[in-house]
C-alpha positions as protocol buffer text, in pm:
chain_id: "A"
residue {
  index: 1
  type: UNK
  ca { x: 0 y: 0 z: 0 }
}
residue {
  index: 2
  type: UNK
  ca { x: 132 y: 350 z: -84 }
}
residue {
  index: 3
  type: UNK
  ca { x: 251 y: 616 z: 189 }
}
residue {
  index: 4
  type: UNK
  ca { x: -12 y: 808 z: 393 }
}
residue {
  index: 5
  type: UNK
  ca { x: -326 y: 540 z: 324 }
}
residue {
  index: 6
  type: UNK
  ca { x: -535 y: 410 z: 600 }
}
residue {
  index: 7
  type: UNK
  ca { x: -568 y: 23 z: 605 }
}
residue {
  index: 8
  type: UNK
  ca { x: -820 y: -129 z: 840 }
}
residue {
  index: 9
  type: UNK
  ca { x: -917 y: -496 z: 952 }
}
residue {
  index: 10
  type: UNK
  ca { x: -1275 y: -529 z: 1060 }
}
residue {
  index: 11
  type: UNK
  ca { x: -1453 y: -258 z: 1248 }
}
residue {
  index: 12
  type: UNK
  ca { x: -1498 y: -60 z: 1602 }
}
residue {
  index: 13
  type: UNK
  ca { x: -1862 y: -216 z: 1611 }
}
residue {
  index: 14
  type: UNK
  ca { x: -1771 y: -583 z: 1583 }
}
residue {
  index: 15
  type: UNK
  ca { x: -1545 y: -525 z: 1829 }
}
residue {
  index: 16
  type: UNK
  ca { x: -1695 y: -370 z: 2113 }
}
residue {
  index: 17
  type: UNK
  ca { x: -1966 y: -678 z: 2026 }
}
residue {
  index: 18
  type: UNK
  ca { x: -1708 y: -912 z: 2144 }
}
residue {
  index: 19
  type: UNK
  ca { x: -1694 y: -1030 z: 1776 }
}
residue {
  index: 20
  type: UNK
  ca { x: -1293 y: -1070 z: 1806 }
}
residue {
  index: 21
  type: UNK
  ca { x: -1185 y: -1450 z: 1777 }
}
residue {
  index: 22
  type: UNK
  ca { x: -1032 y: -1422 z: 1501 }
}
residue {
  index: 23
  type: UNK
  ca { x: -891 y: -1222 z: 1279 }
}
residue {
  index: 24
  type: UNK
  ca { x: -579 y: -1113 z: 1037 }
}
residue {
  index: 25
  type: UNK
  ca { x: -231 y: -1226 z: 1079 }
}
residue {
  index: 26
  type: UNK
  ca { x: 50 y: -1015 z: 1165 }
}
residue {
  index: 27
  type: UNK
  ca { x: 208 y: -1110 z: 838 }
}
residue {
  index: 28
  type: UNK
  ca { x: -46 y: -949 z: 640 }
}
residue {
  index: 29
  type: UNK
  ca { x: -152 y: -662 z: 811 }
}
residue {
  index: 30
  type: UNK
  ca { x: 239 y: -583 z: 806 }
}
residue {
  index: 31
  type: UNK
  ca { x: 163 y: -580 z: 414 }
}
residue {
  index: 32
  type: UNK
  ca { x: -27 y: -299 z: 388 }
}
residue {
  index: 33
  type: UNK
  ca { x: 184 y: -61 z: 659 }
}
residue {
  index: 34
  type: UNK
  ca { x: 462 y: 20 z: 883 }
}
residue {
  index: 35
  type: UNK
  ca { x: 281 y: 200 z: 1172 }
}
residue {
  index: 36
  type: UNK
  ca { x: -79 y: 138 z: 1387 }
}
residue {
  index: 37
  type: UNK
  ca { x: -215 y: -33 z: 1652 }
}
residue {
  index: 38
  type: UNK
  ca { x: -466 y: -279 z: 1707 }
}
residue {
  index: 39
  type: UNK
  ca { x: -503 y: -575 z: 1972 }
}
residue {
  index: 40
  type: UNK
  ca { x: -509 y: -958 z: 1950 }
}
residue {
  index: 41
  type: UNK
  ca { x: -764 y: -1258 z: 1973 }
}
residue {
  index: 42
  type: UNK
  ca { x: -1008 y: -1278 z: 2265 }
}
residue {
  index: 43
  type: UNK
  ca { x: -883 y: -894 z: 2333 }
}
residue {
  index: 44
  type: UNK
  ca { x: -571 y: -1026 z: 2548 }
}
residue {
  index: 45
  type: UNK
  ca { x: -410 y: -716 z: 2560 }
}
residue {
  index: 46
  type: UNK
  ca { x: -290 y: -399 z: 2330 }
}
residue {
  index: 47
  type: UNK
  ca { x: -56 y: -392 z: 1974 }
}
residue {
  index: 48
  type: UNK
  ca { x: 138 y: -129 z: 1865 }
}
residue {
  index: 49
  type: UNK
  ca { x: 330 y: -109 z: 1579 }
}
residue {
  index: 50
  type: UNK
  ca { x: 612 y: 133 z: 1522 }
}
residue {
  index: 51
  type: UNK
  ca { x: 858 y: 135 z: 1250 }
}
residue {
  index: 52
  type: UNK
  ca { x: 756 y: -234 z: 1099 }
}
residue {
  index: 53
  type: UNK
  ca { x: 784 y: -397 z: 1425 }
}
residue {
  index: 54
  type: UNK
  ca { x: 487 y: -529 z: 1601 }
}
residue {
  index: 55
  type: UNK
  ca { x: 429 y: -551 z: 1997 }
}
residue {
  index: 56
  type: UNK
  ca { x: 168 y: -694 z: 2196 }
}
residue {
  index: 57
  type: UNK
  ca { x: 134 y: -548 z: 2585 }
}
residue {
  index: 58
  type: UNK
  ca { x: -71 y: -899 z: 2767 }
}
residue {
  index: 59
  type: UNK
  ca { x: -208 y: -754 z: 3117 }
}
residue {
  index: 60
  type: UNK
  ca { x: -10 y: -891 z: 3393 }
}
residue {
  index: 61
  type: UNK
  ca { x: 270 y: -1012 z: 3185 }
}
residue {
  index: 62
  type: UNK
  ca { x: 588 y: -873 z: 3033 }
}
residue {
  index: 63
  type: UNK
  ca { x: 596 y: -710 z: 2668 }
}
residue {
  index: 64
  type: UNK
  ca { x: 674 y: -882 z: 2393 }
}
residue {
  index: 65
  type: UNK
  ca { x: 761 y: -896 z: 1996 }
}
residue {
  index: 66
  type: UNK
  ca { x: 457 y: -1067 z: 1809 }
}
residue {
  index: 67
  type: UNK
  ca { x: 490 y: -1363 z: 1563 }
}
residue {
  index: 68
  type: UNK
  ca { x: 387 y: -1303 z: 1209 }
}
residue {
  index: 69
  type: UNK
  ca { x: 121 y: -1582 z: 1308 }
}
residue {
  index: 70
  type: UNK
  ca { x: -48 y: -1421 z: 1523 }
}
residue {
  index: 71
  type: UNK
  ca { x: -389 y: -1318 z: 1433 }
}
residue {
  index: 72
  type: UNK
  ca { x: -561 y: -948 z: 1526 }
}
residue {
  index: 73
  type: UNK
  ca { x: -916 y: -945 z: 1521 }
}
residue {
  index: 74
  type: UNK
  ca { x: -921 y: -559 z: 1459 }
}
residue {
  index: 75
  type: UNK
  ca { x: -580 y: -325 z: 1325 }
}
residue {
  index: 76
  type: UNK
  ca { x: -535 y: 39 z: 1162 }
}
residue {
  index: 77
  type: UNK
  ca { x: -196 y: 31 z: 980 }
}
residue {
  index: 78
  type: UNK
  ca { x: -42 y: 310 z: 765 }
}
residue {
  index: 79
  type: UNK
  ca { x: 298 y: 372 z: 566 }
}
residue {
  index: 80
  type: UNK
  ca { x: 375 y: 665 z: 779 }
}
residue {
  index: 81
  type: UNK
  ca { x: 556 y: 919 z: 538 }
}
residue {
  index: 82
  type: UNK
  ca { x: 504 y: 1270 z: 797 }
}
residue {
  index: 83
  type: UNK
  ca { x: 394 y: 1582 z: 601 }
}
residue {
  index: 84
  type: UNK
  ca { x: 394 y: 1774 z: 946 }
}
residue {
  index: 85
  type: UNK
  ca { x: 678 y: 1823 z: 1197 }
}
residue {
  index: 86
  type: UNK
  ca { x: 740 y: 2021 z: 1453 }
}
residue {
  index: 87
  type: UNK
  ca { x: 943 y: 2013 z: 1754 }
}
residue {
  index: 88
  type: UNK
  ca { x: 763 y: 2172 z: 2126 }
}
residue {
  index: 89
  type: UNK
  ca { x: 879 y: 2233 z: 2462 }
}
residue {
  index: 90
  type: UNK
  ca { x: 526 y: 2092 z: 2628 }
}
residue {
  index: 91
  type: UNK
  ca { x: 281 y: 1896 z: 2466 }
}
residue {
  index: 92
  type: UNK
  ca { x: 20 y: 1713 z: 2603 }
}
residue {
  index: 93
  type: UNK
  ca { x: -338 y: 1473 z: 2482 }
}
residue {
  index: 94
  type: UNK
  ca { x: -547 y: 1817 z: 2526 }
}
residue {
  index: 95
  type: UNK
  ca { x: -292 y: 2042 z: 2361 }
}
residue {
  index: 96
  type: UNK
  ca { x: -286 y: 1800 z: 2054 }
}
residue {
  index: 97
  type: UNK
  ca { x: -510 y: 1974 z: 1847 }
}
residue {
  index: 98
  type: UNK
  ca { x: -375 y: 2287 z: 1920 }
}
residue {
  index: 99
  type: UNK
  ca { x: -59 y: 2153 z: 1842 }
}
residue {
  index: 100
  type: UNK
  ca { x: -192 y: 2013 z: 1525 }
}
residue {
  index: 101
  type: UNK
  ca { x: -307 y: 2347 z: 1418 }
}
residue {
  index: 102
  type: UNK
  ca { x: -209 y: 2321 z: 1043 }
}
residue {
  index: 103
  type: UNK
  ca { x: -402 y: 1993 z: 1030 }
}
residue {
  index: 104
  type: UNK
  ca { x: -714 y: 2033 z: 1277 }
}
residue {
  index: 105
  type: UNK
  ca { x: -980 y: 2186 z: 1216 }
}
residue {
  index: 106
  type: UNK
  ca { x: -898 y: 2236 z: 862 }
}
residue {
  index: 107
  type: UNK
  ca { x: -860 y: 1885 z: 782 }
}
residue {
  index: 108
  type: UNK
  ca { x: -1104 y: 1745 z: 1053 }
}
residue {
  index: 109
  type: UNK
  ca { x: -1333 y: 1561 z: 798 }
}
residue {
  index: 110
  type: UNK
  ca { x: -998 y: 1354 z: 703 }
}
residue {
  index: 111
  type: UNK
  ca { x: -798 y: 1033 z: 879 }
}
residue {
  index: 112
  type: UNK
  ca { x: -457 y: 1186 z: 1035 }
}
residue {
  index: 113
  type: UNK
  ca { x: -188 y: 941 z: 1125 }
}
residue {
  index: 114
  type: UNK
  ca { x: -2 y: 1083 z: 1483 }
}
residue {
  index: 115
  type: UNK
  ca { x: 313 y: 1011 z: 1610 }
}
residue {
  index: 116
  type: UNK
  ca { x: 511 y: 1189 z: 1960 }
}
residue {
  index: 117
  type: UNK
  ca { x: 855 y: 1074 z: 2029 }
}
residue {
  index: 118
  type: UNK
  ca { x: 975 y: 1243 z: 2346 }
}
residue {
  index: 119
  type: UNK
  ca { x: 1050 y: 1232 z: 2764 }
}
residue {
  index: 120
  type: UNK
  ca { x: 681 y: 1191 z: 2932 }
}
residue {
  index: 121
  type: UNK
  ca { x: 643 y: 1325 z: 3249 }
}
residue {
  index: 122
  type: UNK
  ca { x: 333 y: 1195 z: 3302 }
}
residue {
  index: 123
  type: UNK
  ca { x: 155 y: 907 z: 3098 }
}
residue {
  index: 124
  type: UNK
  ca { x: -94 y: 702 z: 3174 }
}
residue {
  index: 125
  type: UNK
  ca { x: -245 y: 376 z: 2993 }
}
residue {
  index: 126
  type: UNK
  ca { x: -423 y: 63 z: 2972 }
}
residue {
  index: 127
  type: UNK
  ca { x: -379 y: -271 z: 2906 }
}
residue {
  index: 128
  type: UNK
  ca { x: -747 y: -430 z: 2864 }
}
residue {
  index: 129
  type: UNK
  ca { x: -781 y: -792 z: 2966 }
}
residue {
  index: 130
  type: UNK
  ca { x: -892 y: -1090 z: 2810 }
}
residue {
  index: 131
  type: UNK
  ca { x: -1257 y: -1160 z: 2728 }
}
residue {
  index: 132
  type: UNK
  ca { x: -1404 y: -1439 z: 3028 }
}
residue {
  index: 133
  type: UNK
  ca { x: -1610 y: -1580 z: 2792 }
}
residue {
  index: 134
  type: UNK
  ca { x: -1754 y: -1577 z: 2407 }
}
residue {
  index: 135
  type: UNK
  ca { x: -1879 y: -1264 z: 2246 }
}
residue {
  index: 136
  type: UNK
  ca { x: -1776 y: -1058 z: 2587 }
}
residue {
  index: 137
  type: UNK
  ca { x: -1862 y: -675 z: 2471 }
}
residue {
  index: 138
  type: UNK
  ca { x: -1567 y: -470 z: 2495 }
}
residue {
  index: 139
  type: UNK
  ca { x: -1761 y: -262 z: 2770 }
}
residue {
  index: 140
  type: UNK
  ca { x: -1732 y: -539 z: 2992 }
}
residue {
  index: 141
  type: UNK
  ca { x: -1364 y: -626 z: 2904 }
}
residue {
  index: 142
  type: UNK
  ca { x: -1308 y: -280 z: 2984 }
}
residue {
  index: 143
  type: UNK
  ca { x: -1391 y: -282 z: 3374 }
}
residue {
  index: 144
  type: UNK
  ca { x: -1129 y: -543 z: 3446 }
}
residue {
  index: 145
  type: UNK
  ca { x: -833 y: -357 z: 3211 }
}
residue {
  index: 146
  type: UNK
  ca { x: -523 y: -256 z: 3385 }
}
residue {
  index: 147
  type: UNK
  ca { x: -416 y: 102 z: 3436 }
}
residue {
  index: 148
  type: UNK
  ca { x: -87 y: 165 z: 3447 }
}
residue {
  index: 149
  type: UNK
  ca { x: 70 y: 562 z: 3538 }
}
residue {
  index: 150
  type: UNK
  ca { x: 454 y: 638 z: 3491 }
}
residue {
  index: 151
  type: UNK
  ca { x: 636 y: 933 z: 3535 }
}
residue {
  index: 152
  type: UNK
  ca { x: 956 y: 1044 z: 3346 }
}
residue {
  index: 153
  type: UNK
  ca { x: 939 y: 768 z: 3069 }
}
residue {
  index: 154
  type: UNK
  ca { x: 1078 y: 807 z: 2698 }
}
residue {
  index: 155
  type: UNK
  ca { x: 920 y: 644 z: 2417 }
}
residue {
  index: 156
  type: UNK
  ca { x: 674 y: 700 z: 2110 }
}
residue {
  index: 157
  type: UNK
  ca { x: 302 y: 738 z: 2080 }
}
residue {
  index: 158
  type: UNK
  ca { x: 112 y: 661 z: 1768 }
}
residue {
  index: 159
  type: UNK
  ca { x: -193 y: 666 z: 1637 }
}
residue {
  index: 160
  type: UNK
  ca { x: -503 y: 824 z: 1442 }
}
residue {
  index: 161
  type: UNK
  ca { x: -721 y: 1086 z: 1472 }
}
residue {
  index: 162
  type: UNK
  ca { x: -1086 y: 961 z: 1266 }
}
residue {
  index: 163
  type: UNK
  ca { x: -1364 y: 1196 z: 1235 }
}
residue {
  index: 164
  type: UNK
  ca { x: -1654 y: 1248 z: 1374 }
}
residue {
  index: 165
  type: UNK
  ca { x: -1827 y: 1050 z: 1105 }
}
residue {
  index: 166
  type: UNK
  ca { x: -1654 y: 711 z: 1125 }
}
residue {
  index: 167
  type: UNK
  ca { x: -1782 y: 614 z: 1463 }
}
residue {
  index: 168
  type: UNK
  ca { x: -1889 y: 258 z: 1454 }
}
residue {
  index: 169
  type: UNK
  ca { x: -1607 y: 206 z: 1204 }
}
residue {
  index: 170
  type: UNK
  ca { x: -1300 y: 338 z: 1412 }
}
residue {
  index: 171
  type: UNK
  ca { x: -1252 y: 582 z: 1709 }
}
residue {
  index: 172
  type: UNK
  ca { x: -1415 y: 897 z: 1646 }
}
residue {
  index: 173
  type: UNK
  ca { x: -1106 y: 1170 z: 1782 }
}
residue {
  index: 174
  type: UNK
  ca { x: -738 y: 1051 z: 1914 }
}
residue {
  index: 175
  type: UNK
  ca { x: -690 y: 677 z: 1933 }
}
residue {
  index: 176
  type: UNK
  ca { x: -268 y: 672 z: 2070 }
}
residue {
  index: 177
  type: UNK
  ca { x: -94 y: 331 z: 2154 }
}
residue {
  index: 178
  type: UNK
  ca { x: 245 y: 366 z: 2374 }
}
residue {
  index: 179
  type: UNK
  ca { x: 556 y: 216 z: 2334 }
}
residue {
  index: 180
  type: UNK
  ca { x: 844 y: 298 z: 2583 }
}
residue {
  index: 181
  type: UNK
  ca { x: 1192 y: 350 z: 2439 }
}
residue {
  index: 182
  type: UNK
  ca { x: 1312 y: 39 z: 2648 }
}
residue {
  index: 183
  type: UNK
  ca { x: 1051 y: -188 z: 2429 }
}
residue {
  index: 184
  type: UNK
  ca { x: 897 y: -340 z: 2783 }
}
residue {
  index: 185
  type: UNK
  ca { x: 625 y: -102 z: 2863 }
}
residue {
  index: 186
  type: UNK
  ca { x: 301 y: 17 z: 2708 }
}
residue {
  index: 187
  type: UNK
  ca { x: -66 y: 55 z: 2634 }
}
residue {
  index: 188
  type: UNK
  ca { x: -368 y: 237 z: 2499 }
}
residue {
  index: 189
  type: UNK
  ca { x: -326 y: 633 z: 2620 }
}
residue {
  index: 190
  type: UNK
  ca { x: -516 y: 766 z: 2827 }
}
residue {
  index: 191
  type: UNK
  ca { x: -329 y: 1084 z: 2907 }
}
residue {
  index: 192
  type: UNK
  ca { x: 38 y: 1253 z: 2875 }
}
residue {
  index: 193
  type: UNK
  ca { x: 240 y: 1506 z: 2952 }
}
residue {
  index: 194
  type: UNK
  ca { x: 530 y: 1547 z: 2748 }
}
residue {
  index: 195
  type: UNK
  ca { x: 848 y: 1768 z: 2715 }
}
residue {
  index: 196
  type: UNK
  ca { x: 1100 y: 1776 z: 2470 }
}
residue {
  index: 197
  type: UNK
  ca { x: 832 y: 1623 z: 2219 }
}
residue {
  index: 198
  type: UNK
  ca { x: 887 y: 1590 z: 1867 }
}
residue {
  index: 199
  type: UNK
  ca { x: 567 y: 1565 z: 1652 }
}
residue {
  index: 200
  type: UNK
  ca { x: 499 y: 1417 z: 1285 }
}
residue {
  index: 201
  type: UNK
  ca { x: 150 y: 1394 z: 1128 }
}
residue {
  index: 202
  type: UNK
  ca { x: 9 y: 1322 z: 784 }
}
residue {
  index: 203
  type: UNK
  ca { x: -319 y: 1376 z: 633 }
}
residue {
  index: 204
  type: UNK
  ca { x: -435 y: 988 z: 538 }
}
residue {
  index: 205
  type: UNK
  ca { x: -587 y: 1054 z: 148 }
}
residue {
  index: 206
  type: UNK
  ca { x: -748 y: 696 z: 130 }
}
residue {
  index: 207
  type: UNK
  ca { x: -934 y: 473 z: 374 }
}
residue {
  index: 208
  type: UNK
  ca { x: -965 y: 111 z: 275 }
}
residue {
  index: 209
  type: UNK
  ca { x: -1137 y: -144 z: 518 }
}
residue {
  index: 210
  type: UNK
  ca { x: -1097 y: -493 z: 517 }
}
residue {
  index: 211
  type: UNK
  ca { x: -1422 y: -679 z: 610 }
}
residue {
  index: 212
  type: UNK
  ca { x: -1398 y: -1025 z: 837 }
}
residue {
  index: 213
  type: UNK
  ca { x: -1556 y: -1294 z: 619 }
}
residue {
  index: 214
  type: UNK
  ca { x: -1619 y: -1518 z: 886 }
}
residue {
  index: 215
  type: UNK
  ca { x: -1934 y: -1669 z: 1074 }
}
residue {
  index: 216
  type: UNK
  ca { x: -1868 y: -1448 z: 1395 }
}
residue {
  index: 217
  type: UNK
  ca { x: -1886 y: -1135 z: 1171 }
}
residue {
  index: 218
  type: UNK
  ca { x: -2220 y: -1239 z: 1019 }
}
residue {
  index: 219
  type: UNK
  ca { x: -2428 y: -1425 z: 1228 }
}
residue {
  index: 220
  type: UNK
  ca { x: -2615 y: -1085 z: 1393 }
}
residue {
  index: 221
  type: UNK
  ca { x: -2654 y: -744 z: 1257 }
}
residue {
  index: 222
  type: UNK
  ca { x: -2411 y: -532 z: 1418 }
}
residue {
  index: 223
  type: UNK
  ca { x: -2592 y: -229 z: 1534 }
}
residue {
  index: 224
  type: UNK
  ca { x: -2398 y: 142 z: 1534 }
}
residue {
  index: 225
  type: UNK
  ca { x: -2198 y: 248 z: 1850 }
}
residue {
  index: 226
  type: UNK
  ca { x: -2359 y: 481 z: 2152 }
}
residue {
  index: 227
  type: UNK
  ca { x: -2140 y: 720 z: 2236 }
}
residue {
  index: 228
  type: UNK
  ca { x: -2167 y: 631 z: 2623 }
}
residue {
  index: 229
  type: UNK
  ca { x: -2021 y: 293 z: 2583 }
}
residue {
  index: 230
  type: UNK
  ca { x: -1775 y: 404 z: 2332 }
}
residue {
  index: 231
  type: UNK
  ca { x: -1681 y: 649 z: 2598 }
}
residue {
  index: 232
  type: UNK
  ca { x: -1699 y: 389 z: 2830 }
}
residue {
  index: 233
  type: UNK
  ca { x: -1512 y: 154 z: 2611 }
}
residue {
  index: 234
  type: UNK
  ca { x: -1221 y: 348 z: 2473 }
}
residue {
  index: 235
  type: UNK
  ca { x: -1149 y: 697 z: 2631 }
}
């Protein structure tokens, strides 16, 4: 896939469903980008993906480097070629846009891939845990995630921003993953405070979204997303 597209497996609304044992493999989601997130079967945890290299951050256990195997019921990927850069003193999750002033609000009906490499002095994420049984909703996953706050931690954020229209598809707003420079640390982001940040961002000029074909996918209609339990879900 060229630079600066958006490449998607499956949807936000199959996944807060619970609709997540199975999925694409790392091999071929690798295909179609160099930089995203997602998370793996039975929602055991976050992925990021930074620089062709994919992690996976179980709850409870140690970091590690993901097999090209693996399967990811839902992933956002990109060839992340910046078009924006700029290097600030602060920055933090509600300066972003601010930050991003050459991007948001002009480009707000558009996909914008994020990424912050810098010293955190505050940062806090999650790690969401395993679903306890079959089509678990995401909601319920949710209340038994792990939150996890560091101070003074270097490492890279990335993510998208999706607009307001593509709720029930992705995460309407800032969707960040966290990867600490060390490689053993890391999450879904909550909230930071950075200094010494370095910023790159890139309008996304094509969205292509890669439907599961499986029985899981299609055995109920899958209704839109409330903006409570995607709040509840994924903020």
């Amino acid at each position: 896939m060229a630079a600066n597209n958006l490449y998607q497996y499956s949807i936000l609304s199959a996944l807060m469903g619970g609709i997540c044992g199975t999925g694409i493999t790392v091999e071929e989601i690798l295909k179609n980008g160099d930089h995203g997130l997602g998370t793996v079967s039975n929602l055991n945890g976050e992925i990021v993906i930074i620089d062709g290299e994919a992690y996976h951050f179980p709850p409870g256990e140690e970091l590690r480097k993901v097999e090209f195997s693996d399967v990811l019921p839902f992933a956002m990927v990109t060839r992340f070629k910046p078009t924006m850069e700029k290097s600030l003193r602060f920055l933090t999750f509600n300066s972003l846009p601010e930050a991003l002033e050459t991007l948001l609000p002009s480009r707000q009906n558009c996909f914008l891939s994020i990424r912050v490499d810098g010293l955190f002095d505050h940062l806090r994420f999650r790690v969401i845990a395993a679903q306890s049984k079959p089509r678990e909703s995401l909601a319920e996953s949710v209340r038994r995630q792990k939150v996890l706050t560091h101070r003074d931690i270097e490492g890279t954020l990335f993510g998208f921003w999706s607009p307001a229209f593509s709720g029930g598809f992705s995460v309407p707003g800032f969707h960040l993953h966290f990867l600490s420079k060390s490689k053993d640390r890391g999450g879904h982001v909550l909230e930071f405070d950075s200094r010494g940040a370095r910023l790159q961002a890139a309008v996304l000029s094509e969205y292509t979204v890669k439907l599961p074909q499986n029985k899981d996918f299609n055995e109920e209609v899958i209704g839109s997303v409330g903006g409570a339990d995607l709040s509840a879900a994924e903020k």
